[in-house]
Amino acid sequence: MLIRKIVASSRFLFIIAVVSTFILSVVTFVQGAVMTVRMIMITLGLTPLAGEVSEKEMTVETIQIVDVFLLATVFYIIALGLYALFIDENLPMPAWLEFHTFDDLKANLVGVIVVALSVLFLGKVIAWKGGVDFLFFGGAIALVIFALSYFLSLVKRKGKTTK
């Protein structure tokens, strides 16, 4: 009886993971905001770097900022998902962000990761200076996206057969 209570209560250990990933999310969002302010200051000429940064570098910086916000979103989704799955499943969230199973959390994460990889690739395309190595980088990202998409299709197929 005591062991059963201990095991049942152990789910609250996930509060550590929830709080930690939520803090990571907040810190990463702040980092993205700081990067945004810095870029705006450079664009408006409010810093000595204004004349030294090319338009291409600014475009790459913009894409990197979006990438930082996507990473923050991943941390946020993990925090929400773990909270909903292990602590309180009645957390009010929009329908597209509801988690009823671990597969729901994985599906949301895969979607955000695919977008983040696409943004990363776009940043590399803009900064590309020529060379064959880029082909391998693009191929690697394509393979990862393919694998994640395949994984997601298996998760969705599994969900249809178990419902």
PDB file of C-alpha atoms in Angstrom:
ATOM      1  CA  MET A   1       0.000   0.000   0.000  1.00  0.00           C
ATOM      2  CA  LEU A   2       2.797   2.443   0.922  1.00  0.00           C
ATOM      3  CA  ILE A   3       4.783   1.576  -2.189  1.00  0.00           C
ATOM      4  CA  ARG A   4       1.710   2.187  -4.317  1.00  0.00           C
ATOM      5  CA  LYS A   5       1.309   5.688  -2.823  1.00  0.00           C
ATOM      6  CA  ILE A   6       5.005   6.430  -3.345  1.00  0.00           C
ATOM      7  CA  VAL A   7       4.900   5.287  -6.965  1.00  0.00           C
ATOM      8  CA  ALA A   8       1.672   7.212  -7.621  1.00  0.00           C
ATOM      9  CA  SER A   9       3.141  10.364  -6.079  1.00  0.00           C
ATOM     10  CA  SER A  10       6.410  10.014  -7.987  1.00  0.00           C
ATOM     11  CA  ARG A  11       4.749  11.593 -11.007  1.00  0.00           C
ATOM     12  CA  PHE A  12       5.232  14.903  -9.206  1.00  0.00           C
ATOM     13  CA  LEU A  13       8.958  14.523  -9.855  1.00  0.00           C
ATOM     14  CA  PHE A  14       8.051  15.791 -13.312  1.00  0.00           C
ATOM     15  CA  ILE A  15       7.534  19.211 -11.732  1.00  0.00           C
ATOM     16  CA  ILE A  16      11.342  19.481 -11.789  1.00  0.00           C
ATOM     17  CA  ALA A  17      11.383  18.875 -15.545  1.00  0.00           C
ATOM     18  CA  VAL A  18       8.393  21.170 -16.118  1.00  0.00           C
ATOM     19  CA  VAL A  19       9.889  24.072 -14.157  1.00  0.00           C
ATOM     20  CA  SER A  20      13.334  23.570 -15.691  1.00  0.00           C
ATOM     21  CA  THR A  21      12.112  23.485 -19.288  1.00  0.00           C
ATOM     22  CA  PHE A  22       9.775  26.405 -18.639  1.00  0.00           C
ATOM     23  CA  ILE A  23      12.709  28.448 -17.279  1.00  0.00           C
ATOM     24  CA  LEU A  24      14.742  27.434 -20.344  1.00  0.00           C
ATOM     25  CA  SER A  25      11.872  28.636 -22.503  1.00  0.00           C
ATOM     26  CA  VAL A  26      11.652  32.009 -20.741  1.00  0.00           C
ATOM     27  CA  VAL A  27      15.424  32.548 -20.873  1.00  0.00           C
ATOM     28  CA  THR A  28      15.512  31.614 -24.559  1.00  0.00           C
ATOM     29  CA  PHE A  29      12.589  33.955 -25.350  1.00  0.00           C
ATOM     30  CA  VAL A  30      14.461  36.760 -23.550  1.00  0.00           C
ATOM     31  CA  GLN A  31      17.595  35.927 -25.539  1.00  0.00           C
ATOM     32  CA  GLY A  32      15.574  36.206 -28.762  1.00  0.00           C
ATOM     33  CA  ALA A  33      14.144  39.542 -27.621  1.00  0.00           C
ATOM     34  CA  VAL A  34      17.638  40.877 -26.811  1.00  0.00           C
ATOM     35  CA  MET A  35      18.864  39.749 -30.229  1.00  0.00           C
ATOM     36  CA  THR A  36      15.876  41.492 -31.827  1.00  0.00           C
ATOM     37  CA  VAL A  37      16.543  44.771 -29.999  1.00  0.00           C
ATOM     38  CA  ARG A  38      20.226  44.578 -30.979  1.00  0.00           C
ATOM     39  CA  MET A  39      19.296  44.060 -34.634  1.00  0.00           C
ATOM     40  CA  ILE A  40      16.825  46.946 -34.555  1.00  0.00           C
ATOM     41  CA  MET A  41      19.475  49.212 -33.045  1.00  0.00           C
ATOM     42  CA  ILE A  42      21.934  48.240 -35.791  1.00  0.00           C
ATOM     43  CA  THR A  43      19.282  48.777 -38.470  1.00  0.00           C
ATOM     44  CA  LEU A  44      18.402  52.233 -37.133  1.00  0.00           C
ATOM     45  CA  GLY A  45      22.071  53.194 -36.866  1.00  0.00           C
ATOM     46  CA  LEU A  46      21.983  53.517 -33.082  1.00  0.00           C
ATOM     47  CA  THR A  47      25.182  51.510 -32.610  1.00  0.00           C
ATOM     48  CA  PRO A  48      28.708  51.762 -34.039  1.00  0.00           C
ATOM     49  CA  LEU A  49      28.170  48.445 -35.862  1.00  0.00           C
ATOM     50  CA  ALA A  50      25.541  50.005 -38.130  1.00  0.00           C
ATOM     51  CA  GLY A  51      27.774  50.579 -41.131  1.00  0.00           C
ATOM     52  CA  GLU A  52      29.766  47.367 -40.734  1.00  0.00           C
ATOM     53  CA  VAL A  53      26.925  44.866 -41.095  1.00  0.00           C
ATOM     54  CA  SER A  54      25.842  43.880 -44.601  1.00  0.00           C
ATOM     55  CA  GLU A  55      22.262  43.289 -45.678  1.00  0.00           C
ATOM     56  CA  LYS A  56      23.041  39.588 -46.089  1.00  0.00           C
ATOM     57  CA  GLU A  57      24.391  39.412 -42.520  1.00  0.00           C
ATOM     58  CA  MET A  58      21.251  41.140 -41.247  1.00  0.00           C
ATOM     59  CA  THR A  59      19.091  38.604 -43.075  1.00  0.00           C
ATOM     60  CA  VAL A  60      21.057  35.742 -41.530  1.00  0.00           C
ATOM     61  CA  GLU A  61      20.728  37.399 -38.096  1.00  0.00           C
ATOM     62  CA  THR A  62      16.958  37.690 -38.595  1.00  0.00           C
ATOM     63  CA  ILE A  63      16.704  33.999 -39.411  1.00  0.00           C
ATOM     64  CA  GLN A  64      18.837  33.148 -36.372  1.00  0.00           C
ATOM     65  CA  ILE A  65      16.450  35.163 -34.199  1.00  0.00           C
ATOM     66  CA  VAL A  66      13.490  33.201 -35.559  1.00  0.00           C
ATOM     67  CA  ASP A  67      15.444  30.012 -34.839  1.00  0.00           C
ATOM     68  CA  VAL A  68      15.982  31.100 -31.215  1.00  0.00           C
ATOM     69  CA  PHE A  69      12.246  31.760 -30.811  1.00  0.00           C
ATOM     70  CA  LEU A  70      11.460  28.338 -32.299  1.00  0.00           C
ATOM     71  CA  LEU A  71      13.837  26.720 -29.815  1.00  0.00           C
ATOM     72  CA  ALA A  72      12.092  28.593 -26.996  1.00  0.00           C
ATOM     73  CA  THR A  73       8.797  27.281 -28.364  1.00  0.00           C
ATOM     74  CA  VAL A  74      10.129  23.710 -28.247  1.00  0.00           C
ATOM     75  CA  PHE A  75      11.057  24.146 -24.574  1.00  0.00           C
ATOM     76  CA  TYR A  76       7.632  25.652 -23.862  1.00  0.00           C
ATOM     77  CA  ILE A  77       5.805  22.791 -25.585  1.00  0.00           C
ATOM     78  CA  ILE A  78       7.862  20.260 -23.621  1.00  0.00           C
ATOM     79  CA  ALA A  79       7.018  22.026 -20.347  1.00  0.00           C
ATOM     80  CA  LEU A  80       3.300  22.179 -21.172  1.00  0.00           C
ATOM     81  CA  GLY A  81       3.231  18.617 -22.435  1.00  0.00           C
ATOM     82  CA  LEU A  82       4.960  17.138 -19.407  1.00  0.00           C
ATOM     83  CA  TYR A  83       2.704  19.146 -17.103  1.00  0.00           C
ATOM     84  CA  ALA A  84      -0.439  18.033 -18.925  1.00  0.00           C
ATOM     85  CA  LEU A  85       0.642  14.395 -19.106  1.00  0.00           C
ATOM     86  CA  PHE A  86       1.938  13.919 -15.573  1.00  0.00           C
ATOM     87  CA  ILE A  87       0.559  16.652 -13.305  1.00  0.00           C
ATOM     88  CA  ASP A  88      -2.788  18.059 -14.478  1.00  0.00           C
ATOM     89  CA  GLU A  89      -4.453  16.945 -17.690  1.00  0.00           C
ATOM     90  CA  ASN A  90      -7.144  19.635 -17.325  1.00  0.00           C
ATOM     91  CA  LEU A  91      -4.764  22.486 -18.113  1.00  0.00           C
ATOM     92  CA  PRO A  92      -6.735  24.887 -20.349  1.00  0.00           C
ATOM     93  CA  MET A  93      -5.016  25.028 -23.748  1.00  0.00           C
ATOM     94  CA  PRO A  94      -6.048  25.566 -27.355  1.00  0.00           C
ATOM     95  CA  ALA A  95      -7.115  22.358 -29.112  1.00  0.00           C
ATOM     96  CA  TRP A  96      -3.986  22.227 -31.286  1.00  0.00           C
ATOM     97  CA  LEU A  97      -1.814  22.238 -28.146  1.00  0.00           C
ATOM     98  CA  GLU A  98      -3.675  19.635 -26.089  1.00  0.00           C
ATOM     99  CA  PHE A  99      -1.763  16.590 -24.883  1.00  0.00           C
ATOM    100  CA  HIS A 100      -3.611  13.420 -23.974  1.00  0.00           C
ATOM    101  CA  THR A 101      -0.833  10.954 -24.756  1.00  0.00           C
ATOM    102  CA  PHE A 102       2.921  10.972 -25.019  1.00  0.00           C
ATOM    103  CA  ASP A 103       2.423  10.586 -28.785  1.00  0.00           C
ATOM    104  CA  ASP A 104       0.577  13.937 -28.827  1.00  0.00           C
ATOM    105  CA  LEU A 105       3.623  15.579 -27.262  1.00  0.00           C
ATOM    106  CA  LYS A 106       5.976  13.892 -29.723  1.00  0.00           C
ATOM    107  CA  ALA A 107       3.830  14.947 -32.688  1.00  0.00           C
ATOM    108  CA  ASN A 108       3.831  18.596 -31.586  1.00  0.00           C
ATOM    109  CA  LEU A 109       7.583  18.514 -31.041  1.00  0.00           C
ATOM    110  CA  VAL A 110       8.286  16.913 -34.407  1.00  0.00           C
ATOM    111  CA  GLY A 111       6.302  19.650 -36.145  1.00  0.00           C
ATOM    112  CA  VAL A 112       8.250  22.426 -34.437  1.00  0.00           C
ATOM    113  CA  ILE A 113      11.577  20.648 -35.018  1.00  0.00           C
ATOM    114  CA  VAL A 114      10.873  20.333 -38.751  1.00  0.00           C
ATOM    115  CA  VAL A 115      10.151  24.067 -38.928  1.00  0.00           C
ATOM    116  CA  ALA A 116      13.309  24.841 -36.914  1.00  0.00           C
ATOM    117  CA  LEU A 117      15.428  22.689 -39.243  1.00  0.00           C
ATOM    118  CA  SER A 118      13.894  24.443 -42.238  1.00  0.00           C
ATOM    119  CA  VAL A 119      14.738  27.836 -40.743  1.00  0.00           C
ATOM    120  CA  LEU A 120      18.286  26.651 -40.012  1.00  0.00           C
ATOM    121  CA  PHE A 121      18.652  25.503 -43.613  1.00  0.00           C
ATOM    122  CA  LEU A 122      17.299  28.799 -44.925  1.00  0.00           C
ATOM    123  CA  GLY A 123      19.888  30.664 -42.858  1.00  0.00           C
ATOM    124  CA  LYS A 124      22.645  28.492 -44.320  1.00  0.00           C
ATOM    125  CA  VAL A 125      21.321  29.054 -47.857  1.00  0.00           C
ATOM    126  CA  ILE A 126      21.523  32.811 -47.424  1.00  0.00           C
ATOM    127  CA  ALA A 127      25.022  32.657 -45.903  1.00  0.00           C
ATOM    128  CA  TRP A 128      26.277  30.087 -48.443  1.00  0.00           C
ATOM    129  CA  LYS A 129      29.507  31.039 -50.171  1.00  0.00           C
ATOM    130  CA  GLY A 130      29.574  28.115 -52.597  1.00  0.00           C
ATOM    131  CA  GLY A 131      31.045  24.678 -52.202  1.00  0.00           C
ATOM    132  CA  VAL A 132      29.980  21.066 -52.215  1.00  0.00           C
ATOM    133  CA  ASP A 133      29.755  20.754 -48.430  1.00  0.00           C
ATOM    134  CA  PHE A 134      26.447  22.601 -48.593  1.00  0.00           C
ATOM    135  CA  LEU A 135      24.959  19.738 -50.594  1.00  0.00           C
ATOM    136  CA  PHE A 136      25.784  17.311 -47.783  1.00  0.00           C
ATOM    137  CA  PHE A 137      24.329  19.680 -45.183  1.00  0.00           C
ATOM    138  CA  GLY A 138      21.095  20.022 -47.173  1.00  0.00           C
ATOM    139  CA  GLY A 139      20.952  16.269 -47.708  1.00  0.00           C
ATOM    140  CA  ALA A 140      21.423  15.618 -43.997  1.00  0.00           C
ATOM    141  CA  ILE A 141      18.604  18.000 -43.083  1.00  0.00           C
ATOM    142  CA  ALA A 142      16.379  16.441 -45.758  1.00  0.00           C
ATOM    143  CA  LEU A 143      17.036  12.972 -44.332  1.00  0.00           C
ATOM    144  CA  VAL A 144      16.253  14.117 -40.793  1.00  0.00           C
ATOM    145  CA  ILE A 145      13.019  15.797 -41.925  1.00  0.00           C
ATOM    146  CA  PHE A 146      12.072  12.669 -43.898  1.00  0.00           C
ATOM    147  CA  ALA A 147      12.763  10.451 -40.868  1.00  0.00           C
ATOM    148  CA  LEU A 148      10.752  12.736 -38.575  1.00  0.00           C
ATOM    149  CA  SER A 149       7.865  12.862 -41.062  1.00  0.00           C
ATOM    150  CA  TYR A 150       7.883   9.079 -41.337  1.00  0.00           C
ATOM    151  CA  PHE A 151       7.957   8.789 -37.545  1.00  0.00           C
ATOM    152  CA  LEU A 152       5.031  11.205 -37.311  1.00  0.00           C
ATOM    153  CA  SER A 153       3.038   9.179 -39.847  1.00  0.00           C
ATOM    154  CA  LEU A 154       3.633   6.043 -37.752  1.00  0.00           C
ATOM    155  CA  VAL A 155       2.502   7.856 -34.601  1.00  0.00           C
ATOM    156  CA  LYS A 156      -0.669   9.068 -36.326  1.00  0.00           C
ATOM    157  CA  ARG A 157      -1.362   5.637 -37.803  1.00  0.00           C
ATOM    158  CA  LYS A 158      -0.891   4.047 -34.363  1.00  0.00           C
ATOM    159  CA  GLY A 159      -3.307   6.594 -32.890  1.00  0.00           C
ATOM    160  CA  LYS A 160      -5.992   5.712 -35.441  1.00  0.00           C
ATOM    161  CA  THR A 161      -5.731   1.996 -34.743  1.00  0.00           C
ATOM    162  CA  THR A 162      -5.875   2.373 -30.953  1.00  0.00           C
ATOM    163  CA  LYS A 163      -8.858   4.728 -30.794  1.00  0.00           C
TER     164      LYS A 163
END
